[in-house]
C-alpha positions as a printed Julia matrix, in Angstrom:
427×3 Matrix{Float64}:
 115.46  23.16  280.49
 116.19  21.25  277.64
 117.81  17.7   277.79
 121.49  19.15  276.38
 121.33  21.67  278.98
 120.51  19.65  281.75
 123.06  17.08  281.28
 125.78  20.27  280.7
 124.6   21.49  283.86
 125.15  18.03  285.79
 128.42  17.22  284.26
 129.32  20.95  285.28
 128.47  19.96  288.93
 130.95  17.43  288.64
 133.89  18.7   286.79
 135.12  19.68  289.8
 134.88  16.59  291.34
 136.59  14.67  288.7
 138.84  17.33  288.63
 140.24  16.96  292.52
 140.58  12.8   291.94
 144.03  11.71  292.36
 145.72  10.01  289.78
 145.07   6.25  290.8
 141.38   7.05  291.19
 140.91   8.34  287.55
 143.4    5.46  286.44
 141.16   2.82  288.0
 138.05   4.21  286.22
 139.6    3.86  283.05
 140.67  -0.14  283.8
 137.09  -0.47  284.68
 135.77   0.44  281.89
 137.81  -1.65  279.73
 136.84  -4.74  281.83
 133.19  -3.57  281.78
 133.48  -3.02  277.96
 134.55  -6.5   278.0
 132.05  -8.0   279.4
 129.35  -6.18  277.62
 130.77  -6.84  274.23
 128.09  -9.16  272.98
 125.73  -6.64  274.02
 127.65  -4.03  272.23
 128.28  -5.93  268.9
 123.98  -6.57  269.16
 123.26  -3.13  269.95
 125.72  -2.26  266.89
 124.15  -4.6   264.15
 120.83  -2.26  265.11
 122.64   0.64  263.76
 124.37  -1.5   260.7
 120.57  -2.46  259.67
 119.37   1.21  260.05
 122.26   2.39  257.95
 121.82   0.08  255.23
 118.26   0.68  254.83
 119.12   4.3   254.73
 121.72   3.87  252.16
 124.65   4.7   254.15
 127.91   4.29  251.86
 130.01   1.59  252.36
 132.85   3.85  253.73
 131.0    5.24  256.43
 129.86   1.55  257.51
 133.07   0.62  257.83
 133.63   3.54  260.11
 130.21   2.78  262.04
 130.64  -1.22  262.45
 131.81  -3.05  265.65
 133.15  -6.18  265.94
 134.67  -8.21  268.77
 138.12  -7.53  267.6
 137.06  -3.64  267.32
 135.61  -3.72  271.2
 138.94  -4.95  272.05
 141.06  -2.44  270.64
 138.34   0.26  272.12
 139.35  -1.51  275.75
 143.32  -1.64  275.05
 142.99   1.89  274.49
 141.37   2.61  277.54
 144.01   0.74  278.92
 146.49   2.07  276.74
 145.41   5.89  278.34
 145.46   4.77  281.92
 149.11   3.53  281.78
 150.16   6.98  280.42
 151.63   9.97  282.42
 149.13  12.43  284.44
 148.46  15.23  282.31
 147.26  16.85  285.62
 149.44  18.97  287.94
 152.8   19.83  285.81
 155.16  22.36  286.79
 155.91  24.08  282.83
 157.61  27.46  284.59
 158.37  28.72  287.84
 160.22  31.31  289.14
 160.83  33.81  292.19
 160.21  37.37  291.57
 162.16  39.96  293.15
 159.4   40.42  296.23
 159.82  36.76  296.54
 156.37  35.47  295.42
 156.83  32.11  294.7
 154.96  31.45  290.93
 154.44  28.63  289.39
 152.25  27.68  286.06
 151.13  23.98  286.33
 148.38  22.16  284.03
 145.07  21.77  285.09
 141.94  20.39  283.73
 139.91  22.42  281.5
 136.3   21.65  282.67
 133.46  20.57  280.87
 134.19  18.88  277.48
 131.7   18.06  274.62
 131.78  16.78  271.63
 129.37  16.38  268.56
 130.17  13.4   266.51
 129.1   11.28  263.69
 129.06   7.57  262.52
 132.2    6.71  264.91
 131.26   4.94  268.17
 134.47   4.43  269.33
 134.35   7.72  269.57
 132.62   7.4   273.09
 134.93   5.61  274.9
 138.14   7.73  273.17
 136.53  10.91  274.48
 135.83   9.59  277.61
 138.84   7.93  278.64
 140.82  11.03  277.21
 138.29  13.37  279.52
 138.95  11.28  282.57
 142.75  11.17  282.02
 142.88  14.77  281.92
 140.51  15.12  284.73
 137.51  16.53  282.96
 133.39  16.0   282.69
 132.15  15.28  279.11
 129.1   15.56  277.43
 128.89  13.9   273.89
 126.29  13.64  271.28
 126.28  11.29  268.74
 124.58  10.86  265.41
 121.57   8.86  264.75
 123.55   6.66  263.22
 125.58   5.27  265.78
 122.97   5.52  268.72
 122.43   2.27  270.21
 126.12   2.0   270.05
 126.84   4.9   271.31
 124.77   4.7   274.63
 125.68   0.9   275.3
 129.38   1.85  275.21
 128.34   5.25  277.74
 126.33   2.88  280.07
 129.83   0.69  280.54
 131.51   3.45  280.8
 129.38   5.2   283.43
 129.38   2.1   285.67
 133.32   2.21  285.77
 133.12   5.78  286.96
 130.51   4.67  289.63
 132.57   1.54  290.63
 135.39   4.07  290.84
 133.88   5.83  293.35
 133.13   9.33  290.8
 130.48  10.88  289.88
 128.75   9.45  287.1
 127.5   12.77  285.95
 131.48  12.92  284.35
 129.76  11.53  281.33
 126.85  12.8   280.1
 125.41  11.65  276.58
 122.55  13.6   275.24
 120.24  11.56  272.3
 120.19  12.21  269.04
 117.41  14.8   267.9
 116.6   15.11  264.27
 115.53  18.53  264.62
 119.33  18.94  266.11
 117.59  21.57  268.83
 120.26  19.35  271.28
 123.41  20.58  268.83
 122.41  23.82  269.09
 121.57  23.5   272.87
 125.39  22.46  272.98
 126.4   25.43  270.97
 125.18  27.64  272.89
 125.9   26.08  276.33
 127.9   29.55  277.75
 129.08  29.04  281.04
 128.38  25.62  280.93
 131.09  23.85  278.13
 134.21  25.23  278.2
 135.41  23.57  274.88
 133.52  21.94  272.13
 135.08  19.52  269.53
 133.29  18.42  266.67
 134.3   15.17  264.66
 132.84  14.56  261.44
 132.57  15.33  258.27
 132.94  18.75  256.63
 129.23  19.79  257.4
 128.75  19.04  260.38
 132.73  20.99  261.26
 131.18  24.08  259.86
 128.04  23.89  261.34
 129.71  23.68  264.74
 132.59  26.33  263.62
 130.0   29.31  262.79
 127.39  28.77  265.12
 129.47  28.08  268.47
 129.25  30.27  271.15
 130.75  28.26  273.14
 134.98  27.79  272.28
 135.15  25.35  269.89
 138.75  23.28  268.42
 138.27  22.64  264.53
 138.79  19.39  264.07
 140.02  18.65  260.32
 138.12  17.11  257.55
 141.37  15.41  255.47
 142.03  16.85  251.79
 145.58  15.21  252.18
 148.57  14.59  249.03
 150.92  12.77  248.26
 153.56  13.84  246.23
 155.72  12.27  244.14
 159.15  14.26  243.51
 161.38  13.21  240.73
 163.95  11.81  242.75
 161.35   9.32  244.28
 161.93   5.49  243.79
 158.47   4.38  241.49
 158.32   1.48  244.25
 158.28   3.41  246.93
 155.93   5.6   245.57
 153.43   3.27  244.56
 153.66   1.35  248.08
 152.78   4.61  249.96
 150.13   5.87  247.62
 148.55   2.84  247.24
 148.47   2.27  251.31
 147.17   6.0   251.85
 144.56   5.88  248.95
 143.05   2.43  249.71
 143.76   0.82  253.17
 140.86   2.52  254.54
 139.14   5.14  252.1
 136.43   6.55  254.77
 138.95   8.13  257.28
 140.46  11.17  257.28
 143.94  11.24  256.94
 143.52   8.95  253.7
 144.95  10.37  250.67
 142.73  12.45  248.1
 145.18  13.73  245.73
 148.14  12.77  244.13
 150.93  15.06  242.8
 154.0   14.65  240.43
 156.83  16.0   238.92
 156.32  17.17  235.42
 160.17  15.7   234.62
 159.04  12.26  235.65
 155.43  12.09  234.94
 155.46   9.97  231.68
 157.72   7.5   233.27
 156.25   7.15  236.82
 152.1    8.11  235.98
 151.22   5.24  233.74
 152.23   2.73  235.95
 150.38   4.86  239.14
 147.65   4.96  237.37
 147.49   1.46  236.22
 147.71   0.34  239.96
 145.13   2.69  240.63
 142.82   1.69  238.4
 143.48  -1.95  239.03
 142.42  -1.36  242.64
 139.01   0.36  241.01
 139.68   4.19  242.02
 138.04   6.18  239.82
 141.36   9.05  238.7
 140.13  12.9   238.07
 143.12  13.78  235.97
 144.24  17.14  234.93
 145.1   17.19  231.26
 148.65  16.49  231.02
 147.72  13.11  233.87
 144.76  12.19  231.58
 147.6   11.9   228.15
 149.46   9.17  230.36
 147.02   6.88  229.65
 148.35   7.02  225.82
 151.34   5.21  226.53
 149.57   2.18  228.23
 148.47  -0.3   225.59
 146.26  -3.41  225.01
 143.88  -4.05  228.35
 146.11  -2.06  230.89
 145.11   0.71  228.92
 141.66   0.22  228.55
 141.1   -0.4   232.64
 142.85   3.02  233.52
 140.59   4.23  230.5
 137.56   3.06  232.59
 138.8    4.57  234.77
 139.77   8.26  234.31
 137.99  12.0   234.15
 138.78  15.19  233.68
 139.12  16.82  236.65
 137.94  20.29  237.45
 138.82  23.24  239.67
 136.58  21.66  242.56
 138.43  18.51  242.82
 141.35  19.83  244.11
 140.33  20.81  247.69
 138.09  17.9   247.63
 137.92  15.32  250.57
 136.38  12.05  248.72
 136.01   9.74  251.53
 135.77   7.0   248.83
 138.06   5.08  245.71
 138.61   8.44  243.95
 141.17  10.67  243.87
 142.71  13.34  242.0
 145.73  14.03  240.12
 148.05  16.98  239.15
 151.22  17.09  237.49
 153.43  19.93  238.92
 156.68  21.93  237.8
 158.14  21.02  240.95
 158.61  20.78  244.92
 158.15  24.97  244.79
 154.7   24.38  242.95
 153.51  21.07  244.75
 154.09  23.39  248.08
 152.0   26.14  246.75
 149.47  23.92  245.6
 148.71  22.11  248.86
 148.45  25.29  250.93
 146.06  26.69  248.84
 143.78  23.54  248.54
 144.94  21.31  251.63
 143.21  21.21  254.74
 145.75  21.46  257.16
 145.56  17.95  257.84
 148.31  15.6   256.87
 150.8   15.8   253.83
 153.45  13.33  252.59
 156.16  13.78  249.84
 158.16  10.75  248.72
 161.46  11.91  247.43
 165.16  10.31  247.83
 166.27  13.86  247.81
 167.38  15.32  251.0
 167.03  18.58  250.26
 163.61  18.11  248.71
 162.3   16.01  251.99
 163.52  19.22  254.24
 161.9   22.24  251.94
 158.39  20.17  251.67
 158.55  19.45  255.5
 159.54  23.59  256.11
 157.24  25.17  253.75
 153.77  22.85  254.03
 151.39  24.03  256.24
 149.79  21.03  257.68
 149.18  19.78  261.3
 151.58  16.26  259.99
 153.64  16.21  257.31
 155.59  13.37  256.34
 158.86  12.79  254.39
 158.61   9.29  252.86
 155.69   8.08  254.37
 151.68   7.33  254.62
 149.75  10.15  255.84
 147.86   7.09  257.07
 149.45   7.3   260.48
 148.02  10.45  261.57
 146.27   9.12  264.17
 146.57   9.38  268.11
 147.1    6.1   268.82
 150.01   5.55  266.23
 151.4    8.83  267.75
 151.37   7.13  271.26
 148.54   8.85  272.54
 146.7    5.99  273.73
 143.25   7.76  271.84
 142.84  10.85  270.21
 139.55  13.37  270.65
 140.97  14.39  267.23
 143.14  15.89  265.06
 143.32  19.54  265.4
 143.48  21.5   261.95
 143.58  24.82  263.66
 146.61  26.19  265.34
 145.06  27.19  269.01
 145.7   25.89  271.07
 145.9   22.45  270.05
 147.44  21.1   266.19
 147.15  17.52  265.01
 146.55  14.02  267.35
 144.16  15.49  270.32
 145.76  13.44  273.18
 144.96  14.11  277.01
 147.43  16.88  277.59
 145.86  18.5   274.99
 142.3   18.91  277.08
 144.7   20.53  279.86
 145.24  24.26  280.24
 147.3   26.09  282.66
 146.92  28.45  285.98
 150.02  30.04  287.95
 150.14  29.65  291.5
 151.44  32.16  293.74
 152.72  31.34  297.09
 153.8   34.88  299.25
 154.69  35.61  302.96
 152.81  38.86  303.04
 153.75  40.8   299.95
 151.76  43.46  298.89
 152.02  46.08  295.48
């Protein structure tokens, strides 16, 4: 039996063991393992710079560093969340309906666990201890697999994590974490782990999403690779504008609900691009312009012109449903909040959208007609994000629409049975 198998098969075995634990004993589990993460942060933070080194010798970008490196002050927040998830309401054990049917059966439809859990993930180690405090929350075993890149990481946060569960008094089989392969015969071992995972989230990039997507045969929830806008309506205020776009485009460029395109009114575009663009280029993004973006250059003079200069292309078809993950970005000028809608459901992701706009009735059609998992009126798609939302951690954000959509939280690795209670009845 191969190692992904295996270690399916054990966490199986205790799904339902994790499963039956009361509230305070799953609670307690995730405390210890923020104390245990604690301690072993030097250990962590060492076992991290191992993966930093690899990277760099590998030529990893920049971006994806910066989602792959662990500092003290990083370990923290990974234990606060922890923390942050055992504080919050039991998933576990909700009445949604009940009612008495005219035999008198007694049904009810609470939430229960969903099982076995696993997840295939990339450079993101915090990734680890988000899925499994989210899995113990919710009352579920998890198997994960990260990448190569993140391994020592990866298992040095799992081996904290186990000992809480042990200390706890669960099974330690709850978390299983199967070694990178570079063959990837362990992804596909997870893919096809029928009757063993009952879900399967990847979290990545777009690759590795459709990889998963199309040769599943296990369930799998798309998680969303972030082509996200912002648009700029011509009732926006330029301040405002720039303060958002700036925030979404370059606060953290590797993530995915960071902006990758910008939109604009066609009725506002010579006043409000050139100084966009100048910020822009001041903050070195390199600007794939459509035609009418690229002529707003002309009205910059002297060395403001020259940097946005350096800094522009001609953009083509493909950059619009482009995800950069970097300093670029494109931008399209648009007839209006009709077109800017069209536009982003044809090339969007489903991920996160954002219109800054002054006008009421503008805000309202953009939040009603986009079809995105978050969409924002006057505001950085940057919070998409389950801890921002008050999830404590996310296992990601959902771009499909079953059965989860946007910030995976625990309640969303719940699903639902009806209990009937009778005195006899029979049909």
């Amino acid at each position: 039996m191969s190692e992904a198998r295996a270690k399916a098969t054990r966490a199986k075995s205790a799904a339902p063991v994790i499963g039956r634990a009361s509230r305070q004993v799953r609670e307690r589990a995730l405390t210890l393992a923020a104390t245990r993460i604690r301690e072993r942060s030097d250990e962590i933070v060492a076992a991290n710079a191992l993966d930093l080194e690899r990277a760099r010798r590998g030529g990893m970008s920049l971006a994806l560093q910066d989602r792959l490196m662990l500092d003290a002050a990083r370990i923290e927040a990974i234990a606060q969340s922890l923390e942050d998830i055992a504080r919050q309401d039991d998933p576990l054990g909700r009445v949604l309906s009940g009612s008495t049917i005219s035999c008198g059966l007694r049904i009810e439809q609470v939430t229960v666990p969903i099982g076995v859990v696993a997840m295939i993930y990339e450079a993101r180690p915090n990734v680890t201890a988000d899925a499994f405090g989210l899995c113990v929350r919710s009352g579920n075993a998890c198997v994960l697999k990260g990448g190569s890149a993140a391994r020592e990481s990866c298992l040095a946060i799992a081996a904290a994590c186990r000992s809480a569960l042990e200390e706890a008094g669960l099974p330690v089989d709850a978390l299983q974490y199967v070694d990178d392969d570079a063959e990837h015969t362990q992804t596909a071992e997870l893919l096809g782990a029928t009757g063993l995972v009952d879900v399967l989230i990847p979290r990545g990039g777009a690759s590795l999403i459709r990889a998963c997507v199309e040769g599943a045969k296990v369930p799998v929830i798309e998680t969303g690779t972030g082509n996200c806008h912002i648009y700029v309506h011509s009732s926006a205020d330029l301040a405002k504008a720039r303060a958002i776009l700036m925030n979404a485009k370059t606060q953290r460029v590797g993530v995915c609900n960071a902006a990758e395109s910008l939109l604009i009114d066609r009725s506002v575009a010579r006043e409000f691009l050139p100084v966009l663009l100048s910020e822009l280029a001041s903050a070195d993004v390199l600007i794939h312009a459509d035609p009418e973006a690229l002529s707003a250059a002309d009205l910059l003079e002297g060395e403001r012109r020259d940097v946005v200069v350096a800094h522009l292309v001609e953009a083509t078809e493909a950059d619009w449903g482009t995800e950069y993950l970097a300093l670029e970005i494109s931008v399209h000028v648009v007839s209006g909040v009709d077109e800017a809608i069209a536009h982003i459901n044809r090339y969007g992701t489903g991920h996160s959208e954002a219109i800054v706009a002054d006008s009421y009735d503008a805000c309202e059609k953009f939040l009603a007609g986009v079809d995105a998992a978050v969409v924002y009126a006057n505001a950085s798609t940057r919070f998409t994000d389950g801890g921002v939302f008050g999830l404590g951690a996310e296992i990601g954000i959902s771009t499909q629409k079953l059965h989860a959509r946007g910030p995976m939280g625990a309640a969303a690795l719940t699903t639902t049975k009806f209990l009937a209670r009778g005195e006899g009845q029979t049909r």
